[in-house]
């Protein structure tokens, strides 16, 4: 199990992922696409990355908007694994 990031460490880590916001015991990001199928294609690509990392986000799809929530449930909050996956997701979006 990974260790929870302390507040200062989390703040510093989120500077590497400026599109992500800290909410309670998780980090979140919403990505908007022009078409529904673009959002689905993104989720399918994301699924491969998440499975490879063995760390899976909560995903909500609302037409062209995909909201992602990352947390390490076993640790009860945000860990380095969440930050690493957030960075990989950012690379996929860009």
PDB file of C-alpha atoms in Angstrom:
ATOM      1  CA  UNK A   1       0.000   0.000   0.000  1.00  0.00           C
ATOM      2  CA  UNK A   2       1.200   3.500  -0.817  1.00  0.00           C
ATOM      3  CA  UNK A   3       1.503   6.222   1.799  1.00  0.00           C
ATOM      4  CA  UNK A   4      -0.855   9.183   1.760  1.00  0.00           C
ATOM      5  CA  UNK A   5       0.656  12.415   0.515  1.00  0.00           C
ATOM      6  CA  UNK A   6       0.896  15.101   3.177  1.00  0.00           C
ATOM      7  CA  UNK A   7      -0.797  18.422   2.346  1.00  0.00           C
ATOM      8  CA  UNK A   8       2.462  20.161   1.357  1.00  0.00           C
ATOM      9  CA  UNK A   9       3.551  17.224  -0.802  1.00  0.00           C
ATOM     10  CA  UNK A  10       0.141  17.058  -2.456  1.00  0.00           C
ATOM     11  CA  UNK A  11       0.193  20.787  -3.207  1.00  0.00           C
ATOM     12  CA  UNK A  12       3.646  20.434  -4.776  1.00  0.00           C
ATOM     13  CA  UNK A  13       2.620  17.342  -6.748  1.00  0.00           C
ATOM     14  CA  UNK A  14      -0.473  19.062  -8.154  1.00  0.00           C
ATOM     15  CA  UNK A  15       1.742  21.774  -9.641  1.00  0.00           C
ATOM     16  CA  UNK A  16       2.843  19.041 -12.081  1.00  0.00           C
ATOM     17  CA  UNK A  17      -0.838  18.368 -12.846  1.00  0.00           C
ATOM     18  CA  UNK A  18      -2.466  21.818 -12.907  1.00  0.00           C
ATOM     19  CA  UNK A  19      -5.708  20.554 -14.497  1.00  0.00           C
ATOM     20  CA  UNK A  20      -6.432  18.412 -11.430  1.00  0.00           C
ATOM     21  CA  UNK A  21      -8.181  19.636  -8.293  1.00  0.00           C
ATOM     22  CA  UNK A  22      -7.983  18.259  -4.790  1.00  0.00           C
ATOM     23  CA  UNK A  23     -11.434  17.415  -3.448  1.00  0.00           C
ATOM     24  CA  UNK A  24     -11.706  15.691  -0.057  1.00  0.00           C
ATOM     25  CA  UNK A  25      -9.702  12.450  -0.354  1.00  0.00           C
ATOM     26  CA  UNK A  26      -9.261  12.493  -4.124  1.00  0.00           C
ATOM     27  CA  UNK A  27      -8.090  14.474  -7.123  1.00  0.00           C
ATOM     28  CA  UNK A  28     -10.457  15.193  -9.999  1.00  0.00           C
ATOM     29  CA  UNK A  29     -10.364  16.406 -13.564  1.00  0.00           C
ATOM     30  CA  UNK A  30     -13.043  16.912 -16.192  1.00  0.00           C
ATOM     31  CA  UNK A  31     -12.135  16.659 -19.865  1.00  0.00           C
ATOM     32  CA  UNK A  32     -14.539  17.882 -22.531  1.00  0.00           C
ATOM     33  CA  UNK A  33     -14.639  16.652 -26.109  1.00  0.00           C
ATOM     34  CA  UNK A  34     -16.487  17.859 -29.188  1.00  0.00           C
ATOM     35  CA  UNK A  35     -18.221  14.558 -29.899  1.00  0.00           C
ATOM     36  CA  UNK A  36     -19.544  11.724 -27.744  1.00  0.00           C
ATOM     37  CA  UNK A  37     -17.448   9.107 -29.557  1.00  0.00           C
ATOM     38  CA  UNK A  38     -14.281  11.108 -28.854  1.00  0.00           C
ATOM     39  CA  UNK A  39     -15.086  10.858 -25.154  1.00  0.00           C
ATOM     40  CA  UNK A  40     -15.632   7.100 -25.462  1.00  0.00           C
ATOM     41  CA  UNK A  41     -12.384   6.651 -27.409  1.00  0.00           C
ATOM     42  CA  UNK A  42     -10.573   8.587 -24.672  1.00  0.00           C
ATOM     43  CA  UNK A  43     -12.058   6.351 -21.976  1.00  0.00           C
ATOM     44  CA  UNK A  44     -11.029   3.237 -23.899  1.00  0.00           C
ATOM     45  CA  UNK A  45      -7.444   4.527 -24.228  1.00  0.00           C
ATOM     46  CA  UNK A  46      -7.475   5.513 -20.568  1.00  0.00           C
ATOM     47  CA  UNK A  47      -8.629   2.027 -19.586  1.00  0.00           C
ATOM     48  CA  UNK A  48      -5.487   0.525 -21.108  1.00  0.00           C
ATOM     49  CA  UNK A  49      -3.224   2.947 -19.224  1.00  0.00           C
ATOM     50  CA  UNK A  50      -5.067   2.394 -15.946  1.00  0.00           C
ATOM     51  CA  UNK A  51      -4.993  -1.365 -16.293  1.00  0.00           C
ATOM     52  CA  UNK A  52      -1.281  -1.298 -17.071  1.00  0.00           C
ATOM     53  CA  UNK A  53      -0.706   0.805 -13.943  1.00  0.00           C
ATOM     54  CA  UNK A  54      -3.069  -1.437 -11.931  1.00  0.00           C
ATOM     55  CA  UNK A  55      -4.681   1.728 -10.629  1.00  0.00           C
ATOM     56  CA  UNK A  56      -8.185   2.532 -11.813  1.00  0.00           C
ATOM     57  CA  UNK A  57      -9.982   5.893 -11.709  1.00  0.00           C
ATOM     58  CA  UNK A  58     -13.656   6.406 -11.107  1.00  0.00           C
ATOM     59  CA  UNK A  59     -15.028   7.573 -14.452  1.00  0.00           C
ATOM     60  CA  UNK A  60     -18.249   9.484 -15.131  1.00  0.00           C
ATOM     61  CA  UNK A  61     -19.291  10.096 -18.726  1.00  0.00           C
ATOM     62  CA  UNK A  62     -21.885  12.781 -19.422  1.00  0.00           C
ATOM     63  CA  UNK A  63     -22.203  13.032 -23.187  1.00  0.00           C
ATOM     64  CA  UNK A  64     -19.010  14.891 -24.188  1.00  0.00           C
ATOM     65  CA  UNK A  65     -17.644  15.408 -20.654  1.00  0.00           C
ATOM     66  CA  UNK A  66     -15.560  12.802 -18.856  1.00  0.00           C
ATOM     67  CA  UNK A  67     -14.932  13.355 -15.152  1.00  0.00           C
ATOM     68  CA  UNK A  68     -12.142  11.380 -13.537  1.00  0.00           C
ATOM     69  CA  UNK A  69     -11.627  10.821  -9.830  1.00  0.00           C
ATOM     70  CA  UNK A  70      -8.366   9.377  -8.542  1.00  0.00           C
ATOM     71  CA  UNK A  71      -7.841   8.114  -5.017  1.00  0.00           C
ATOM     72  CA  UNK A  72      -6.071   5.179  -3.436  1.00  0.00           C
ATOM     73  CA  UNK A  73      -8.922   3.500  -1.599  1.00  0.00           C
ATOM     74  CA  UNK A  74      -6.654   1.212   0.468  1.00  0.00           C
ATOM     75  CA  UNK A  75      -4.761   4.249   1.783  1.00  0.00           C
ATOM     76  CA  UNK A  76      -7.833   6.412   2.257  1.00  0.00           C
ATOM     77  CA  UNK A  77      -6.734   9.302   0.066  1.00  0.00           C
ATOM     78  CA  UNK A  78      -4.260  10.582  -2.505  1.00  0.00           C
ATOM     79  CA  UNK A  79      -0.920   8.823  -2.954  1.00  0.00           C
ATOM     80  CA  UNK A  80       1.947   9.031  -5.415  1.00  0.00           C
ATOM     81  CA  UNK A  81       0.165   6.377  -7.517  1.00  0.00           C
ATOM     82  CA  UNK A  82      -2.667   8.846  -8.112  1.00  0.00           C
ATOM     83  CA  UNK A  83      -0.272  11.601  -9.151  1.00  0.00           C
ATOM     84  CA  UNK A  84       1.587   9.282 -11.515  1.00  0.00           C
ATOM     85  CA  UNK A  85      -1.655   8.162 -13.166  1.00  0.00           C
ATOM     86  CA  UNK A  86      -2.854  11.780 -13.393  1.00  0.00           C
ATOM     87  CA  UNK A  87       0.318  12.683 -15.261  1.00  0.00           C
ATOM     88  CA  UNK A  88      -0.147   9.755 -17.653  1.00  0.00           C
ATOM     89  CA  UNK A  89      -3.752  10.828 -18.245  1.00  0.00           C
ATOM     90  CA  UNK A  90      -2.600  14.409 -18.907  1.00  0.00           C
ATOM     91  CA  UNK A  91      -0.181  13.074 -21.521  1.00  0.00           C
ATOM     92  CA  UNK A  92      -3.052  11.170 -23.145  1.00  0.00           C
ATOM     93  CA  UNK A  93      -5.241  14.299 -23.262  1.00  0.00           C
ATOM     94  CA  UNK A  94      -2.515  16.563 -24.680  1.00  0.00           C
TER      95      UNK A  94
END
